Coordinates of C-alpha atoms in Angstrom, one line a residue:
M29 CA 10.7 -0.2 -1.1
I30 CA 9.3 -2.4 1.4
I31 CA 11.6 -6.1 1.9
N32 CA 8.4 -7.5 4.3
V33 CA 5.8 -6.7 6.5
R34 CA 4.5 -8.3 10.1
I35 CA 1.3 -8.2 11.9
N36 CA 0.7 -10.3 15.2
N37 CA -2.6 -9.4 16.9
Y38 CA -4.2 -6.6 14.2
L39 CA -7.6 -6.4 13.8
V40 CA -8.5 -9.3 12.4
Y41 CA -5.1 -11.4 12.3
A42 CA -4.5 -12.9 15.5
N43 CA -1.9 -14.8 14.4
P44 CA 1.7 -13.6 13.2
T45 CA 1.1 -12.9 9.5
E46 CA 3.7 -12.3 7.3
L47 CA 3.7 -9.9 3.8
S48 CA 6.9 -10.8 1.9
L49 CA 8.1 -8.5 -1.2
I50 CA 11.1 -10.8 -1.6
A51 CA 12.0 -12.0 -4.9
D52 CA 12.4 -15.5 -5.3
L53 CA 15.4 -16.2 -7.3
R54 CA 14.3 -19.9 -8.2
I55 CA 11.5 -18.5 -10.3
K56 CA 14.1 -18.2 -13.4
K57 CA 11.0 -15.3 -15.5
F58 CA 10.4 -11.9 -16.0
Y59 CA 13.5 -10.6 -14.1
T60 CA 12.1 -7.1 -14.7
N61 CA 9.9 -7.6 -11.8
I62 CA 12.5 -7.6 -9.6
Y63 CA 14.5 -4.3 -8.1
Q64 CA 17.6 -5.3 -6.8
E65 CA 20.1 -3.5 -5.2
N66 CA 23.0 -4.9 -2.5
N67 CA 22.6 -8.3 -2.6
F68 CA 18.4 -7.8 -2.1
N69 CA 16.4 -8.9 -4.6
V70 CA 12.3 -7.1 -4.0
V71 CA 9.5 -7.4 -6.4
K72 CA 8.5 -4.3 -7.3
S73 CA 5.0 -5.5 -7.2
A74 CA 2.6 -7.2 -5.7
C75 CA -1.5 -8.0 -5.9
I76 CA -3.4 -9.5 -3.1
Y77 CA -6.5 -11.1 -4.4
G78 CA -9.3 -12.7 -2.5
G79 CA -13.4 -11.9 -1.4
N80 CA -15.0 -9.7 0.7
N81 CA -14.1 -9.5 4.1
V82 CA -11.2 -11.9 4.8
G83 CA -8.2 -9.3 5.7
K84 CA -7.0 -7.5 2.5
S85 CA -8.2 -3.7 3.1
C86 CA -6.7 -4.9 6.9
T87 CA -3.3 -5.5 5.3
I88 CA -3.5 -2.6 3.9
R89 CA -4.2 -0.4 7.1
A90 CA -1.7 -2.4 9.0
I91 CA 1.0 -0.8 6.5
N92 CA -0.3 2.7 7.3
S93 CA -0.8 1.7 10.9
I94 CA 3.1 1.7 10.8
R95 CA 3.7 4.7 8.4
N96 CA 1.6 7.1 10.3
V97 CA 3.3 6.4 14.1
L98 CA 6.9 6.2 11.6
L99 CA 5.8 9.6 11.1
G100 CA 4.7 10.8 14.3
I101 CA 1.0 10.8 14.0
V102 CA -1.6 9.8 16.6
A103 CA -1.7 6.4 16.7
E104 CA -3.8 3.8 15.3
V105 CA -3.3 0.7 16.2
P106 CA -5.8 -1.9 17.8
P107 CA -5.6 -5.3 18.1
N108 CA -7.1 -8.2 17.4
I109 CA -11.3 -7.9 18.0
F110 CA -11.6 -11.4 18.5
T111 CA -9.2 -12.5 21.9
N112 CA -8.7 -10.9 25.0
N113 CA -4.7 -9.7 24.1
N114 CA -4.6 -5.9 23.6
V115 CA -0.9 -5.9 22.7
C116 CA -0.3 -5.3 18.8
T117 CA 3.0 -6.1 17.4
L118 CA 3.5 -4.7 13.9
G119 CA 6.7 -5.0 11.7
I120 CA 8.3 -3.9 8.6
S121 CA 11.0 -4.1 6.7
F122 CA 12.7 -1.5 4.0
L123 CA 15.3 0.4 1.6
Y124 CA 16.3 3.2 1.8
E125 CA 19.4 5.5 0.8
K126 CA 21.1 2.3 -0.2
K127 CA 20.8 0.3 2.7
A128 CA 18.4 -2.2 5.0
Y129 CA 16.6 -2.2 8.3
S130 CA 14.0 -3.3 10.2
Y131 CA 11.7 -1.4 12.7
D132 CA 9.1 -3.7 14.9
F133 CA 6.7 -1.4 17.5
S134 CA 4.6 -3.7 19.5
F135 CA 1.8 -1.0 21.3
D136 CA -0.7 -2.4 24.1
S137 CA -3.8 -0.6 24.3
T138 CA -4.2 -1.5 27.8
I139 CA -6.5 1.3 29.7
I140 CA -4.7 1.3 33.8
N141 CA -6.0 4.4 35.0
R142 CA -7.4 6.6 32.4
Y143 CA -4.1 6.1 30.4
K144 CA -3.4 3.7 27.3
R145 CA 0.2 2.0 28.4
G146 CA 1.4 2.6 24.9
F147 CA 4.4 1.7 23.1
I148 CA 6.0 -1.1 25.2
Y149 CA 8.8 -2.6 22.8
E150 CA 10.5 -1.4 19.6
R151 CA 13.2 -2.3 18.3
L152 CA 14.8 -0.8 14.9
A153 CA 18.4 -2.9 13.2
E154 CA 20.1 -2.6 10.1
I155 CA 20.0 -5.7 8.0
N156 CA 23.1 -7.2 5.6
I157 CA 23.1 -9.8 2.8
D158 CA 25.8 -11.3 1.9
K159 CA 26.9 -12.2 -1.6
N160 CA 25.7 -16.2 -0.8
G161 CA 22.8 -14.9 0.4
Q162 CA 23.7 -14.7 4.4
R163 CA 21.7 -11.9 6.1
T164 CA 23.0 -11.1 9.8
E165 CA 21.5 -7.9 11.6
K166 CA 23.4 -4.6 13.5
E167 CA 20.8 -4.0 16.4
L168 CA 20.7 0.1 16.4
F169 CA 18.2 0.1 19.7
I170 CA 15.9 -2.0 21.7
R171 CA 13.6 -1.2 24.3
D172 CA 11.6 -4.3 25.8
M173 CA 9.3 -3.4 28.4
Q174 CA 8.1 -6.4 29.4
H175 CA 11.5 -8.2 29.7
N176 CA 13.1 -4.7 30.8
I177 CA 15.6 -5.2 27.9
Y178 CA 16.9 -1.6 27.2
R179 CA 19.7 -1.1 24.8
F180 CA 21.4 1.6 22.4
N181 CA 23.9 0.6 20.0
G182 CA 27.5 2.4 20.9
S183 CA 26.0 4.3 24.0
K184 CA 26.2 3.5 27.2
E185 CA 23.4 7.4 28.0
L186 CA 21.1 6.6 25.8
S187 CA 21.0 2.9 27.2
I188 CA 20.3 4.9 30.2
L189 CA 17.8 7.4 29.3
I190 CA 15.6 4.7 27.2
K191 CA 14.8 3.0 30.0
A192 CA 12.5 6.4 31.7
V193 CA 12.0 7.5 28.4
S194 CA 7.5 7.9 28.4
P195 CA 6.2 4.8 26.0
D196 CA 3.7 7.3 24.6
N197 CA 5.1 7.4 22.0
I198 CA 8.6 5.9 20.0
L199 CA 12.0 7.2 20.6
I200 CA 12.6 8.4 17.9
Y201 CA 9.3 11.3 19.4
T202 CA 10.5 11.4 22.9
I203 CA 14.0 12.2 23.1
N204 CA 15.1 15.3 22.4
S205 CA 17.1 14.9 18.6
A206 CA 18.3 18.0 19.3
N207 CA 21.1 16.7 22.1
Y208 CA 21.4 13.5 20.7
P209 CA 22.3 13.0 16.4
I210 CA 22.2 10.2 16.3
I211 CA 18.1 9.7 17.2
E212 CA 17.4 13.3 14.4
S213 CA 19.6 10.8 11.7
Y214 CA 17.5 6.9 12.7
K215 CA 14.7 10.2 12.4
N216 CA 15.8 10.4 9.6
I217 CA 15.4 7.5 8.3
L218 CA 12.0 6.3 9.6
R219 CA 10.5 9.9 8.3
G220 CA 12.7 9.7 5.3
F221 CA 10.7 6.2 4.9
A222 CA 7.8 6.4 6.0
S223 CA 7.3 9.8 3.6
K224 CA 8.1 7.4 1.1
I225 CA 4.9 5.3 1.5
D226 CA 1.6 6.4 -0.8
I227 CA -2.1 4.9 0.6
I228 CA -4.9 5.3 -1.4
D229 CA -8.5 4.1 -1.7
A230 CA -9.4 3.2 -5.0
N231 CA -13.0 3.8 -4.3
N232 CA -11.8 7.4 -2.7
I233 CA -9.0 8.4 -4.8
P234 CA -8.6 12.7 -4.0
I235 CA -8.8 14.5 -6.8
S236 CA -6.9 17.3 -5.2
K237 CA -3.5 16.8 -5.7
T238 CA -3.9 15.6 -9.4
I239 CA -5.3 19.3 -9.9
Q240 CA -2.6 20.9 -7.8
I241 CA 0.1 19.9 -10.4
L242 CA -1.7 20.6 -13.4
K243 CA -2.9 24.1 -11.4
E244 CA 1.0 24.8 -11.2
N245 CA 1.6 23.4 -14.3
K246 CA 4.4 21.5 -12.5
P247 CA 7.4 19.5 -14.8
V248 CA 5.3 16.3 -14.2
S249 CA 2.1 17.6 -15.6
K250 CA 2.9 16.2 -19.0
K251 CA 3.4 12.8 -18.3
I252 CA -0.1 13.1 -16.5
V253 CA -1.9 14.3 -19.2
E254 CA -0.1 11.9 -21.2
L255 CA -1.8 9.4 -19.0
I256 CA -5.5 10.4 -18.8
R257 CA -5.5 10.3 -22.5
D258 CA -3.6 7.0 -23.5
A259 CA -6.4 5.7 -20.5
D260 CA -9.5 6.9 -21.6
L261 CA -9.3 6.8 -26.1
D262 CA -12.0 9.6 -26.3
I263 CA -10.2 12.1 -24.8
D264 CA -7.8 14.3 -26.7
D265 CA -6.2 16.5 -23.7
Y266 CA -6.7 16.8 -20.2
K267 CA -5.8 20.0 -18.5
Y268 CA -6.3 23.1 -16.0
V269 CA -7.5 26.2 -17.3
K270 CA -7.8 28.9 -15.2
S271 CA -11.4 31.3 -15.3
K272 CA -12.7 29.3 -17.8
R273 CA -15.7 30.6 -18.6
F274 CA -18.8 28.2 -19.8
D275 CA -22.3 29.4 -21.6
F276 CA -24.7 28.0 -20.3
H277 CA -29.0 27.7 -20.2
P278 CA -30.3 30.6 -17.7
N279 CA -33.1 27.9 -16.4
M280 CA -30.4 25.3 -16.7
A281 CA -29.6 24.1 -13.2
L282 CA -25.5 24.5 -12.6
P283 CA -25.1 20.1 -12.5
I284 CA -22.8 18.8 -9.6
P285 CA -20.6 15.3 -9.7
Q286 CA -22.0 12.8 -8.5
E287 CA -19.4 11.7 -6.6
E288 CA -19.6 12.6 -2.9
I289 CA -15.5 12.7 -2.8
I290 CA -15.2 15.7 -5.6
K291 CA -18.4 17.3 -4.0
T292 CA -16.5 17.0 -0.6
T293 CA -13.2 17.8 -1.3
V294 CA -13.2 20.1 -4.4
A295 CA -13.3 23.8 -4.4
P296 CA -15.8 24.9 -6.9
E297 CA -13.6 26.7 -9.1
D298 CA -11.7 23.9 -9.4
I299 CA -14.4 21.4 -10.5
F300 CA -15.2 24.2 -13.0
N301 CA -11.1 24.1 -14.4
L302 CA -10.6 21.2 -15.1
V303 CA -11.0 20.5 -18.8
S304 CA -10.9 17.2 -21.0
I305 CA -11.3 18.1 -25.4
H306 CA -13.9 14.9 -26.7
K307 CA -13.3 15.4 -30.3
G308 CA -11.5 18.9 -30.6
K309 CA -14.8 20.5 -27.9
E310 CA -13.7 21.8 -24.3
M311 CA -16.0 19.7 -21.2
Q312 CA -15.6 20.3 -18.1
S313 CA -14.2 16.8 -17.1
L314 CA -15.2 16.8 -13.4
L315 CA -19.0 17.1 -14.6
I316 CA -19.1 15.9 -17.8
D317 CA -16.3 12.5 -17.8
S318 CA -17.9 8.8 -16.3
T319 CA -16.9 8.0 -13.3
G320 CA -13.6 5.7 -14.3
T321 CA -12.2 8.7 -16.2
K322 CA -12.9 10.8 -13.0
K323 CA -10.5 8.0 -11.2
I324 CA -8.3 8.0 -13.4
V325 CA -7.4 11.2 -13.2
S326 CA -7.0 11.6 -9.8
L327 CA -5.2 8.1 -10.0
A328 CA -2.5 9.4 -12.0
S329 CA -1.5 11.7 -10.2
Y330 CA -0.3 9.1 -7.2
I331 CA 1.3 6.6 -10.6
I332 CA 3.8 9.7 -12.3
E333 CA 4.8 11.1 -8.6
A334 CA 5.0 7.1 -8.0
L335 CA 6.8 6.5 -10.8
D336 CA 9.3 9.9 -10.8
E337 CA 10.2 9.8 -6.9
G338 CA 10.8 6.2 -6.4
K339 CA 7.8 6.2 -4.3
I340 CA 6.0 2.8 -2.6
L341 CA 2.0 3.4 -3.9
I342 CA -0.6 0.8 -2.2
V343 CA -3.8 1.3 -3.4
D344 CA -7.2 -0.7 -2.0
E345 CA -9.2 -1.9 -4.5
L346 CA -7.0 -1.1 -7.4
D347 CA -9.5 -2.6 -10.6
S348 CA -12.5 -0.5 -8.6
S349 CA -13.9 0.8 -11.8
L350 CA -11.4 0.6 -14.4
H351 CA -11.3 -1.7 -17.7
F352 CA -9.1 -5.3 -16.2
K353 CA -6.8 -3.5 -19.4
L354 CA -6.0 -0.7 -17.7
T355 CA -5.2 -1.7 -14.6
R356 CA -3.0 -4.1 -16.5
A357 CA -1.6 -1.8 -18.2
I358 CA -1.0 0.6 -14.5
V359 CA 0.9 -2.7 -12.9
S360 CA 2.9 -3.3 -16.3
L361 CA 4.5 0.5 -15.7
F362 CA 6.0 -0.7 -11.9
N363 CA 7.0 -4.0 -13.4
N364 CA 8.9 -2.7 -16.3
E365 CA 12.5 -2.3 -16.0
L366 CA 12.6 1.5 -16.8
N367 CA 11.0 1.3 -13.1
T368 CA 14.0 1.1 -11.0
K369 CA 12.6 2.9 -8.1
A370 CA 8.9 2.3 -7.1
Q371 CA 7.1 0.4 -6.1
L372 CA 2.9 -1.2 -6.2
I373 CA 1.6 -3.0 -3.9
F374 CA -2.5 -2.8 -4.2
T375 CA -5.4 -5.5 -3.3
A376 CA -8.4 -6.4 -6.3
H377 CA -10.9 -8.5 -7.2
D378 CA -10.0 -8.9 -10.5
G379 CA -9.4 -12.5 -11.4
T380 CA -7.6 -11.7 -15.4
L381 CA -5.0 -10.5 -12.9
L382 CA -3.9 -14.2 -11.7
D383 CA -1.8 -13.9 -14.9
C384 CA 1.8 -15.7 -15.0
K385 CA 1.8 -16.1 -18.2
K386 CA 2.6 -12.5 -18.7
L387 CA 2.2 -10.1 -15.9
F388 CA 3.3 -11.5 -12.8
R389 CA 6.0 -13.7 -11.1
K390 CA 4.6 -16.6 -8.5
D391 CA 5.7 -14.5 -6.1
Q392 CA 3.9 -11.3 -6.3
I393 CA 0.8 -12.7 -6.1
W394 CA -1.2 -13.4 -2.8
F395 CA -4.1 -14.7 -1.7
A396 CA -6.3 -13.3 1.5
A397 CA -8.6 -16.0 3.9
K398 CA -10.2 -17.0 6.9
N399 CA -10.8 -20.3 8.1
D400 CA -11.4 -20.8 12.2
D401 CA -8.2 -19.4 13.2
G402 CA -8.7 -16.2 11.5
A403 CA -7.7 -14.3 8.6
K404 CA -4.4 -15.0 6.4
L405 CA -1.8 -14.1 4.0
Y406 CA 0.2 -16.7 1.2
P407 CA 2.0 -16.2 -2.0
L408 CA 1.0 -18.2 -4.7
K409 CA 5.2 -19.5 -5.0
D410 CA 3.9 -21.8 -2.1
Y411 CA 2.4 -24.2 -5.0
T412 CA 4.8 -25.7 -6.5
S413 CA 4.8 -27.9 -9.7
K414 CA 6.0 -30.5 -8.0
D415 CA 3.0 -30.7 -5.1
D416 CA 0.2 -29.7 -6.4
N417 CA 1.7 -28.7 -10.6
I418 CA 1.3 -25.8 -10.3
R419 CA 3.6 -23.5 -12.8
S420 CA 5.0 -20.4 -13.7
N421 CA 2.5 -21.2 -16.5
C422 CA -0.2 -22.5 -15.9
D423 CA -3.2 -20.7 -15.9
V424 CA -3.9 -18.8 -12.6
L425 CA -6.9 -18.2 -12.7
E426 CA -9.0 -21.1 -13.8
K427 CA -6.8 -22.8 -10.8
Y428 CA -8.4 -20.3 -9.0
K429 CA -11.7 -21.3 -9.6
L430 CA -11.0 -24.9 -9.4
D431 CA -10.4 -23.7 -5.3
T432 CA -6.8 -25.2 -6.2
F433 CA -5.7 -22.0 -3.8
G434 CA -8.7 -21.6 -1.2
A435 CA -10.0 -17.9 -0.8
L436 CA -13.2 -18.6 -2.9
P437 CA -16.2 -17.2 -2.1
E438 CA -19.0 -19.9 -2.5
P439 CA -21.8 -17.6 -2.1
D440 CA -25.0 -19.0 -2.1
L441 CA -27.6 -16.5 -2.8
I442 CA -30.2 -18.5 -4.9
N443 CA -31.7 -19.2 -1.9
I444 CA -32.6 -16.3 -0.9
L445 CA -35.2 -16.1 -4.0
L446 CA -35.8 -19.9 -2.8
G447 CA -36.9 -19.5 1.0
D448 CA -37.6 -22.1 3.6
E449 CA -39.9 -24.0 1.8
T450 CA -40.5 -26.0 4.5
N451 CA -42.8 -23.1 5.7
D452 CA -44.6 -22.1 2.6

């Protein structure tokens, strides 16, 4: 699970920004929404709420950049677009196989002689919290090219070697792990954690994962079908039927899905083989069912896989094209006490999700906003009953409408119709 994410000088974030998933134990509510391990208390889900173009998607993109770097995928670490600083710094703390780690890196995109400078800083540490809540770190390695600091815990040889390693990539990929088993162990930790992260845009969810699972009739197929069936009251069953043929009138134009993501990523035979049963009648799902139902079909496999395998599911605009009760039900799956290993982080516009009475703790809701200094993230828990009269059982949506928390867009679209009366 993710403990926190650190962002500095990345796209719209000019200043150091942190998304923390650490549970505030002063909040005496919804303990089932917390995952506990080795004195770490982490919330199982978090919602990032705010208007358009305020940094919500950028936060998701930053996590994706971290994930890709850890997996050895070509780095996409763009610096802030409004400053002249080309050095972007990202970091993440996480729980993996009963231990906690912190990893940070800085990427310099400055071009020198047609080459980028690359990774000029990285640091890996193991984190511990004792029963009294005291936090300590054991540094495993650090490479800081700006301050000429090179240390590798327990190995003088590697402390010397990392000084000469190219900054083209991070250390777990630039040092031959076959010669240094400790590098291989750190690679397994970082890659193993990153491979647990699934990131999707709810407006363009590939349906291929669901198709593949249903086609191969994997053990989780029944759970996926159950989720689809429960999410759509009109569907009796859902399945992948090989070589299923439907009769069309000779003069009927063959329909195709209207969604571009389906047309471009799904093989034609799979389009005809996905079948939904409505009132006992079989229909070709991708041609007949609504966009919302197709979205649930696509999303179902990611949700079930996350819950079954203990993955971190990150969704941009989870509430897009979904009924608000369905979105809440998905969040409740992750908050449920039966979920002991999966985590959900998502962005949303749906105000009904701002619910601390039945759905969230105050430390699970975050707001994204922009001011003169750029984008910023801040949690609902920063607003207290003492200072702002914001209690855990207050009506958060009503307070939000009153602009108590900021992050409230005020579009004045009527002026488009009224025009400039002085020129009429």
